PDB file of C-alpha atoms in Angstrom:
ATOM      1  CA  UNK D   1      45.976 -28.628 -50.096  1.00 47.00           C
ATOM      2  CA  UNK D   2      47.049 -26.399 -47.406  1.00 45.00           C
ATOM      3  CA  UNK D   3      46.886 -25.928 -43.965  1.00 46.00           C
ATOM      4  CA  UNK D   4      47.089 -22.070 -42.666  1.00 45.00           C
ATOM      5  CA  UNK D   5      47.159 -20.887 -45.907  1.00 44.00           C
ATOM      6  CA  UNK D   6      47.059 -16.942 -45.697  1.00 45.00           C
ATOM      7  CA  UNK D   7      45.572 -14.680 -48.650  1.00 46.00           C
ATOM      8  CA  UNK D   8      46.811 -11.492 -48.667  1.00 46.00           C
ATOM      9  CA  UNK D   9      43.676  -8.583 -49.042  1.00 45.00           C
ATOM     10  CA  UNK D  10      44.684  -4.899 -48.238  1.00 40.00           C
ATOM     11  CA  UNK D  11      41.541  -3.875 -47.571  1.00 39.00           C
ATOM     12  CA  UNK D  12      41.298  -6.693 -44.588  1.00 46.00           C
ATOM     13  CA  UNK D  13      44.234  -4.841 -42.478  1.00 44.00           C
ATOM     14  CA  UNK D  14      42.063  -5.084 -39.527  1.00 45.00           C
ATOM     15  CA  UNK D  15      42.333  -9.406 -39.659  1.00 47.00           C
ATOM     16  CA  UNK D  16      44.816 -11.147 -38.398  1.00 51.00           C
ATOM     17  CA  UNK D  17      45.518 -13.071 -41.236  1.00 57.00           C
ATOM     18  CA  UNK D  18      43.269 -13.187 -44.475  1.00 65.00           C
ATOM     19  CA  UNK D  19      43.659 -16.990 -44.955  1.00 76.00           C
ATOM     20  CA  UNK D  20      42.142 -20.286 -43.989  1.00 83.00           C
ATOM     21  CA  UNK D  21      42.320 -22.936 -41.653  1.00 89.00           C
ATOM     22  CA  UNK D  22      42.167 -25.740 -44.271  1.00 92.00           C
ATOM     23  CA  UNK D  23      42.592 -24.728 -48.233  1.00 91.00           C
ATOM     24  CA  UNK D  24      41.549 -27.782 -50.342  1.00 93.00           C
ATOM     25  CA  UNK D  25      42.684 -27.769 -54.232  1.00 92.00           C
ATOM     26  CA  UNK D  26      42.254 -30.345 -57.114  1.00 92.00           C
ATOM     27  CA  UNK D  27      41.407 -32.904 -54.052  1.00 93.00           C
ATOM     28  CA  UNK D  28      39.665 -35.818 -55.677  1.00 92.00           C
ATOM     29  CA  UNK D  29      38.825 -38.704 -53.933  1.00 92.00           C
ATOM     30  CA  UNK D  30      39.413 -37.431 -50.145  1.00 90.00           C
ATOM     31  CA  UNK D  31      37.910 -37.039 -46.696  1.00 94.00           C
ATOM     32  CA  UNK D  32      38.111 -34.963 -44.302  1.00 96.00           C
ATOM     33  CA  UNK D  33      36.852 -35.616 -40.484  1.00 96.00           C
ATOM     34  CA  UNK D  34      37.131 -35.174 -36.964  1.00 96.00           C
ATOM     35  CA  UNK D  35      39.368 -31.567 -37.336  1.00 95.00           C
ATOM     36  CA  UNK D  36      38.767 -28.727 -35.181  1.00 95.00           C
ATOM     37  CA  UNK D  37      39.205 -25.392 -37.140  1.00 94.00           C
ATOM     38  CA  UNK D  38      39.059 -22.061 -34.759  1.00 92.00           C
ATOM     39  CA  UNK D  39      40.170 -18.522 -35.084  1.00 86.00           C
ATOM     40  CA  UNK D  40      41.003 -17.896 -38.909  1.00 87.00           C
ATOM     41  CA  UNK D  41      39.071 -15.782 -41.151  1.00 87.00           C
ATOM     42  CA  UNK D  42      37.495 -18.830 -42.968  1.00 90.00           C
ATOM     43  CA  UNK D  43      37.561 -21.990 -41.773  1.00 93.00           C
ATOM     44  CA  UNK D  44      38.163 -24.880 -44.559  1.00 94.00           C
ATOM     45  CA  UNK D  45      37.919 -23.470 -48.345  1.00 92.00           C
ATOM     46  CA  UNK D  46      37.424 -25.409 -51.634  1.00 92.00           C
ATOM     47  CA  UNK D  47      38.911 -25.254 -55.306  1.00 90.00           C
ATOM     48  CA  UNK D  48      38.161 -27.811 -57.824  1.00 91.00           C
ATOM     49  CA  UNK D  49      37.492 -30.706 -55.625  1.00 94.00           C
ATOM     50  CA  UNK D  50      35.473 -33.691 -56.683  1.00 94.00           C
ATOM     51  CA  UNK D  51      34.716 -36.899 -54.878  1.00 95.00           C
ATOM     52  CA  UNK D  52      35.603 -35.457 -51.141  1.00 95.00           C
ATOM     53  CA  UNK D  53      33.758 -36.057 -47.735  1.00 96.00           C
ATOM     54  CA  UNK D  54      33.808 -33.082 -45.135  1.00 97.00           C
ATOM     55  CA  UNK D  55      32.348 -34.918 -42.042  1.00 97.00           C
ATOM     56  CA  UNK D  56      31.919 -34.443 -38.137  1.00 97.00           C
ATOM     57  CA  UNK D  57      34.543 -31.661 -37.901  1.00 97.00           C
ATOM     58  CA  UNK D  58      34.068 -28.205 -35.471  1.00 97.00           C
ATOM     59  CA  UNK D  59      34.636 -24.997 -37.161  1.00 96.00           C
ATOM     60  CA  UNK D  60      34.169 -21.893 -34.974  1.00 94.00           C
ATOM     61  CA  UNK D  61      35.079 -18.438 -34.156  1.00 91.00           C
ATOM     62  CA  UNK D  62      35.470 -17.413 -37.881  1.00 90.00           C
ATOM     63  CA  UNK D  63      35.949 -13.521 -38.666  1.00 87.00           C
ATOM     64  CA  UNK D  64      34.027 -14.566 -41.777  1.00 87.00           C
ATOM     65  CA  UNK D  65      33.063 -17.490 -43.475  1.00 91.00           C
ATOM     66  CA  UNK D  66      32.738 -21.037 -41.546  1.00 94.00           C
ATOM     67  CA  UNK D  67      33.385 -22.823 -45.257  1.00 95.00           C
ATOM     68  CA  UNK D  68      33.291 -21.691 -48.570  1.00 91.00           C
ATOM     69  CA  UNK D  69      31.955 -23.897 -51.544  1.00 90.00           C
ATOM     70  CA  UNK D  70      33.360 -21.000 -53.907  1.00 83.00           C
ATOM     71  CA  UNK D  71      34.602 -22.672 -57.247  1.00 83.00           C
ATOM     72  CA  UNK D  72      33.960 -23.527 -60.930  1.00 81.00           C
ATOM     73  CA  UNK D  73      34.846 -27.548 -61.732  1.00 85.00           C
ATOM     74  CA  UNK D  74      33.742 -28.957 -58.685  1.00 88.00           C
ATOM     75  CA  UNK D  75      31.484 -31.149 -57.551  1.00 91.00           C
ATOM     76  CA  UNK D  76      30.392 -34.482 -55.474  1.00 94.00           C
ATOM     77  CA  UNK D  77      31.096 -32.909 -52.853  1.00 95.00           C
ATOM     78  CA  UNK D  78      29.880 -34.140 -49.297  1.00 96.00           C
ATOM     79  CA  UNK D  79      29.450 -31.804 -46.255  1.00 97.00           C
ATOM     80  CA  UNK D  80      28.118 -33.334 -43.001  1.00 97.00           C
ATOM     81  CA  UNK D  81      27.640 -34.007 -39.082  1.00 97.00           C
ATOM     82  CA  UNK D  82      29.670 -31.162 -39.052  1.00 98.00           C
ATOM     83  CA  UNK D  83      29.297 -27.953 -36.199  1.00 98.00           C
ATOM     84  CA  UNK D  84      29.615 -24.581 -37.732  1.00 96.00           C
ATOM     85  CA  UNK D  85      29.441 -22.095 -34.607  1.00 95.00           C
ATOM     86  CA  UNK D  86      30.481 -18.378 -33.758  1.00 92.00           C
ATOM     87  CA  UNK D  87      31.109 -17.807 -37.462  1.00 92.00           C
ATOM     88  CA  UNK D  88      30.139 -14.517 -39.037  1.00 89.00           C
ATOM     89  CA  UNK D  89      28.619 -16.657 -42.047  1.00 88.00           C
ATOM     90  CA  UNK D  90      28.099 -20.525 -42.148  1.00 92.00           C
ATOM     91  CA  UNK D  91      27.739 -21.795 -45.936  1.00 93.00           C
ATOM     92  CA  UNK D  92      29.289 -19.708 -48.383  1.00 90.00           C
ATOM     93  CA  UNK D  93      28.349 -21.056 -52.249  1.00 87.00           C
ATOM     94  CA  UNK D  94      29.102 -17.865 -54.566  1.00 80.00           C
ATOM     95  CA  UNK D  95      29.843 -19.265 -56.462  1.00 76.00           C
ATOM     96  CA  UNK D  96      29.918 -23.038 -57.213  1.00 78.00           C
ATOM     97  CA  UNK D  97      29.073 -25.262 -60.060  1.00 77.00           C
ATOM     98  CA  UNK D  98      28.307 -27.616 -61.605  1.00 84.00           C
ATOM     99  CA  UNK D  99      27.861 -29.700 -58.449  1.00 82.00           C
ATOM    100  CA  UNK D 100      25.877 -31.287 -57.202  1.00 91.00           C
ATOM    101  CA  UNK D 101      27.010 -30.425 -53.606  1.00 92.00           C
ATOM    102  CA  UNK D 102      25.104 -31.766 -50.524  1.00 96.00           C
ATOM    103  CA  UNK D 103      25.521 -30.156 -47.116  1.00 96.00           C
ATOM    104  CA  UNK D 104      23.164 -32.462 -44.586  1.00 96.00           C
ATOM    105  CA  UNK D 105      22.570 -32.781 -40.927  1.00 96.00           C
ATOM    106  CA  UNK D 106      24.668 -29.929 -40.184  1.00 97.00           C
ATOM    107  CA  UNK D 107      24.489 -27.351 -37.148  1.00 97.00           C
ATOM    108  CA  UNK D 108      25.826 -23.693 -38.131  1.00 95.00           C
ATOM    109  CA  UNK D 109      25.514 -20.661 -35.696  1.00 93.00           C
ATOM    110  CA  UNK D 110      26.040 -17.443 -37.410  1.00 89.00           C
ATOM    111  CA  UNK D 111      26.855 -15.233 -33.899  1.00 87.00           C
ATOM    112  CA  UNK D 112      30.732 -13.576 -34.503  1.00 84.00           C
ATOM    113  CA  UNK D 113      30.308 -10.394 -35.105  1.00 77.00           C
ATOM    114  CA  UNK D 114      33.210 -10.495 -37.809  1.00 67.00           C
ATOM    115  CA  UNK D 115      36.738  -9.282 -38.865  1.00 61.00           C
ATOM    116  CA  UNK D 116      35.453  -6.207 -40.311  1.00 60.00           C
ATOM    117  CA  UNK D 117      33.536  -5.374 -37.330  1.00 63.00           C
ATOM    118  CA  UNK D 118      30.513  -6.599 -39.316  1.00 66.00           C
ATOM    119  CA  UNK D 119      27.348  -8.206 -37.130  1.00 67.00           C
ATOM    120  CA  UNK D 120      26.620 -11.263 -37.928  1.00 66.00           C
ATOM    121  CA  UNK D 121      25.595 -11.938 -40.953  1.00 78.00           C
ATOM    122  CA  UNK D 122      24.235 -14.943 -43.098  1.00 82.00           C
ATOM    123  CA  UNK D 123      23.897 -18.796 -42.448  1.00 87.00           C
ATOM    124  CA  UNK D 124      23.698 -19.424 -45.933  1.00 86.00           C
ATOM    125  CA  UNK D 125      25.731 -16.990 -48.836  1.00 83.00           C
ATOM    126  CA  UNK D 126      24.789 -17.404 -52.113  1.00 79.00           C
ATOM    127  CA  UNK D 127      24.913 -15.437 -55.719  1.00 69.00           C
ATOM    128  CA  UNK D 128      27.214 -14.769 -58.674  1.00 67.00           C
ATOM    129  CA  UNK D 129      30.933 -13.828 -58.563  1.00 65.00           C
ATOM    130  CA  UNK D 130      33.840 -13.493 -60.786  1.00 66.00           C
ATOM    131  CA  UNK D 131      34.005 -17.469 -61.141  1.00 66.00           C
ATOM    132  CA  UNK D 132      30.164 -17.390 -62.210  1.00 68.00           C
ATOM    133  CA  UNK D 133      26.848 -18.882 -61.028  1.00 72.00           C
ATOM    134  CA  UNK D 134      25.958 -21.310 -58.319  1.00 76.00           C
ATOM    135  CA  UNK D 135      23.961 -23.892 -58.829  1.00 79.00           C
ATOM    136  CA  UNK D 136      22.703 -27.580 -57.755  1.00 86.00           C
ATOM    137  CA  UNK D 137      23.649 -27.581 -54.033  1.00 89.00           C
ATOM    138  CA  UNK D 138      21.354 -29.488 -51.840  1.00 92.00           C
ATOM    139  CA  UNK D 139      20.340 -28.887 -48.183  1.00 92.00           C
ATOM    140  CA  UNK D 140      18.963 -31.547 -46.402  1.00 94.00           C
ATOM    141  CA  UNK D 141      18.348 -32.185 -42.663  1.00 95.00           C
ATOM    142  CA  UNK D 142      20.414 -29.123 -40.959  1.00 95.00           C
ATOM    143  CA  UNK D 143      19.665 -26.562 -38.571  1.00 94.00           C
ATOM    144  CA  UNK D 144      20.490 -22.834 -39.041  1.00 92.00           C
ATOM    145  CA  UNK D 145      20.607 -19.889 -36.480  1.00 89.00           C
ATOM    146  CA  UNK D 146      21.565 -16.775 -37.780  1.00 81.00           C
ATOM    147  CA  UNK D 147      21.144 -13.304 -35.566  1.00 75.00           C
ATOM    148  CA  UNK D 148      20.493 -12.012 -38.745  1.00 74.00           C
ATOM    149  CA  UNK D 149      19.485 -13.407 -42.461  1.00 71.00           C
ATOM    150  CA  UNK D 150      19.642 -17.301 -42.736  1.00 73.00           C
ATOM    151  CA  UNK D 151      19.748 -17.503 -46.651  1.00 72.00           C
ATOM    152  CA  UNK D 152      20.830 -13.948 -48.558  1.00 68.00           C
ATOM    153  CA  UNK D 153      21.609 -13.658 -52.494  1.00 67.00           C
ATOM    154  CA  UNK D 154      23.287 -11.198 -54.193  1.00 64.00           C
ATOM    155  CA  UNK D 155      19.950  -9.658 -55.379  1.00 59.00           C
ATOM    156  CA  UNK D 156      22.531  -6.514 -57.366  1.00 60.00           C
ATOM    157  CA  UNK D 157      24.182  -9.175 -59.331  1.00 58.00           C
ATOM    158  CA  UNK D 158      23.726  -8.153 -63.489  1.00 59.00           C
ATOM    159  CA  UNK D 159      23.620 -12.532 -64.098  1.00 57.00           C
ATOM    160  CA  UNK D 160      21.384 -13.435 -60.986  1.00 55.00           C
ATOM    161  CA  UNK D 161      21.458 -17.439 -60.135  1.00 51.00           C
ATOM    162  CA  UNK D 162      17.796 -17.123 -58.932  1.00 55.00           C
ATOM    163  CA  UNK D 163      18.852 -20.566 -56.827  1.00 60.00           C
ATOM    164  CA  UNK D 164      18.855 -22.679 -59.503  1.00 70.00           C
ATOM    165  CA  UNK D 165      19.158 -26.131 -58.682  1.00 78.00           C
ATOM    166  CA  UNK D 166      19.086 -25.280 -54.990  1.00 79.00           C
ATOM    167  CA  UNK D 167      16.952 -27.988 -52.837  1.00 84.00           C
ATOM    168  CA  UNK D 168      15.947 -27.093 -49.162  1.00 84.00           C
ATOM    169  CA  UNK D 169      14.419 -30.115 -47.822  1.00 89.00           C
ATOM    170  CA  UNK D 170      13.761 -30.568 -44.283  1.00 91.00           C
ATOM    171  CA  UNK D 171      16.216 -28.132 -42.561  1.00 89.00           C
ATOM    172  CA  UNK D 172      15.344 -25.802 -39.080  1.00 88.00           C
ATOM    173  CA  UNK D 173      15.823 -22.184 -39.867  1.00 85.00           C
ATOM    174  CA  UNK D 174      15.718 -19.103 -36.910  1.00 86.00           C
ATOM    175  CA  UNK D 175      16.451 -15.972 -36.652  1.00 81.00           C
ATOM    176  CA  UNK D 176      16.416 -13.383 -33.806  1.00 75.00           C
ATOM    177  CA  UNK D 177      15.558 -10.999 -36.854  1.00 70.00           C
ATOM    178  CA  UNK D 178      12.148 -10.269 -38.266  1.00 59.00           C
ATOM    179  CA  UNK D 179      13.276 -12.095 -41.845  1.00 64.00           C
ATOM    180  CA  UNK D 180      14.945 -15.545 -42.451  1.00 64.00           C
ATOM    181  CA  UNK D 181      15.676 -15.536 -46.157  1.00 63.00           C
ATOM    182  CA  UNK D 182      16.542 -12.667 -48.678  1.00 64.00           C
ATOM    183  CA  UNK D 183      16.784 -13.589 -52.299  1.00 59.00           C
ATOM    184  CA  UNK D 184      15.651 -12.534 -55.755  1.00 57.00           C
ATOM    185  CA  UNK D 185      11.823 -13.548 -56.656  1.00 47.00           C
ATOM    186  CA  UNK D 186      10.524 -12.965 -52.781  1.00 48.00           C
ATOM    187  CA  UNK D 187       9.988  -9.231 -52.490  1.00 46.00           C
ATOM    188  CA  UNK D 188       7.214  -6.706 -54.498  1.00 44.00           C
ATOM    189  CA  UNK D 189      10.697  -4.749 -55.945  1.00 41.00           C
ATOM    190  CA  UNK D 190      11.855  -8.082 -58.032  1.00 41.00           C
ATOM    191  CA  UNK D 191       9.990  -8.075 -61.325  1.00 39.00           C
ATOM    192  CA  UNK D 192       8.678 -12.079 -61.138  1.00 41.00           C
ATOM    193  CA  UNK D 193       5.463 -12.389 -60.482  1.00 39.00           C
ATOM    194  CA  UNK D 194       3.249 -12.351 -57.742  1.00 43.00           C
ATOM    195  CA  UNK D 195       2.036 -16.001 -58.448  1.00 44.00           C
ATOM    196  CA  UNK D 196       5.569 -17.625 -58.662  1.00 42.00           C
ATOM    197  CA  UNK D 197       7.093 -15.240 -55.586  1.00 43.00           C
ATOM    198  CA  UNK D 198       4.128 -16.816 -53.346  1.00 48.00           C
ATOM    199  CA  UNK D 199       5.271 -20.343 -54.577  1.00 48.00           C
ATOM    200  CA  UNK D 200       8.741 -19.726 -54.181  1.00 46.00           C
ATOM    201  CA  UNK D 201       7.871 -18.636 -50.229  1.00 49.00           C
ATOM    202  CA  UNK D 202       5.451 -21.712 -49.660  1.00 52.00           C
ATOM    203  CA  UNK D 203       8.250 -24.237 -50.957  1.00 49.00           C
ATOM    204  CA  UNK D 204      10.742 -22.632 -48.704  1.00 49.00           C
ATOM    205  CA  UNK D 205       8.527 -22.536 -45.377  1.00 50.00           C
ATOM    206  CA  UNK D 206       7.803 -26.310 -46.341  1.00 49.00           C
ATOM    207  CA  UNK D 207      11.273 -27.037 -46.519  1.00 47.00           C
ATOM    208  CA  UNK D 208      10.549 -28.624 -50.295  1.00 42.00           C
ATOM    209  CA  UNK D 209      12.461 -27.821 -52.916  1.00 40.00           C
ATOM    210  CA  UNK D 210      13.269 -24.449 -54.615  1.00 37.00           C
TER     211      UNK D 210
END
């Protein structure tokens, strides 16, 4: 574990300080509440962690993301009655596994406009990296505003995660945009089919699972 833990990244010269305000590694068994987290590039990051309870912290004015859920060999992880606000992206999960992770009653507003003089960009990251796929993460009960996308995969990736395992189950999404959601299986350019892309959309709008 780590507090301040910086990262270096040349091609981040324009940040402060590539780091976090909380790095959590190999935690098992912890819990973590009532922490205010503001002005790092991400906010709390997580590396092998089982057993551990993130709960009614404040994370805000990120340069990028609020948390990340980025790791292989982790899971039970708990994430709630938290605030996520002025972040350039709330949830980060590319890539996690093999969970499950649950992220409930949560408020995350995606409105910094970043450390790479990005806009704002997603309440919800997901997709394949160099640590692999991402996979059974539940989202229950929170409410997402994003200026831009809410939920955005990595549509390019050559081993797409097609949100396996992912449930979305009663959650508030807006967006001052024209789209909430961009991921593999919703648009005519993905090759699934008509019938299951029009399922996958219903399920989401419904806030059931997908």
């Amino acid at each position: 574990a780590g507090v301040g833990a910086a990262v270096g990244n040349s091609s981040d010269a324009l940040a402060p300080a590539r780091g976090f305000g909380m790095r959590l590694t190999a935690v098992e068994g912890g819990e973590v509440s009532d922490c205010v987290i503001a002005g790092q590039w991400d906010g709390i990051g997580l590396k092998k962690c089982r057993d551990l309870r993130l709960h009614h912290n404040t994370i805000h004015d990120m340069m990028d993301d609020g948390i990340e859920f980025e790791s292989a060999n982790q899971s039970e992880v708990y994430f709630y009655n938290n605030h996520l606000y002025n972040v350039t992206t709330g949830i980060s999960v590319t890539s996690n596994y093999p969970g499950p992770i649950y992220i409930y009653r949560n408020v995350v507003e995606v409105t910094h406009p970043g450390g790479r003089k990005m806009t704002p960009t997603f309440s919800i990251k997901s997709g394949h990296d160099s640590l692999g796929r991402a996979e059974n993460i539940k989202f229950y009960n929170n409410t997402f505003y994003g200026v831009n996308l809410n939920l955005w995969e990595k549509t390019r990736d050559e081993a797409p995660d097609e949100w396996k395992g992912y449930d979305f189950v009663n959650n508030v999404f807006f967006t001052e945009k024209s789209r909430n959601y961009n991921f593999r299986g919703t648009g005519p350019e993905e090759s699934r089919s008509e019938e299951h892309t029009s399922e996958l959309q219903s399920r989401l709008l419904s806030s059931g699972p997908v």
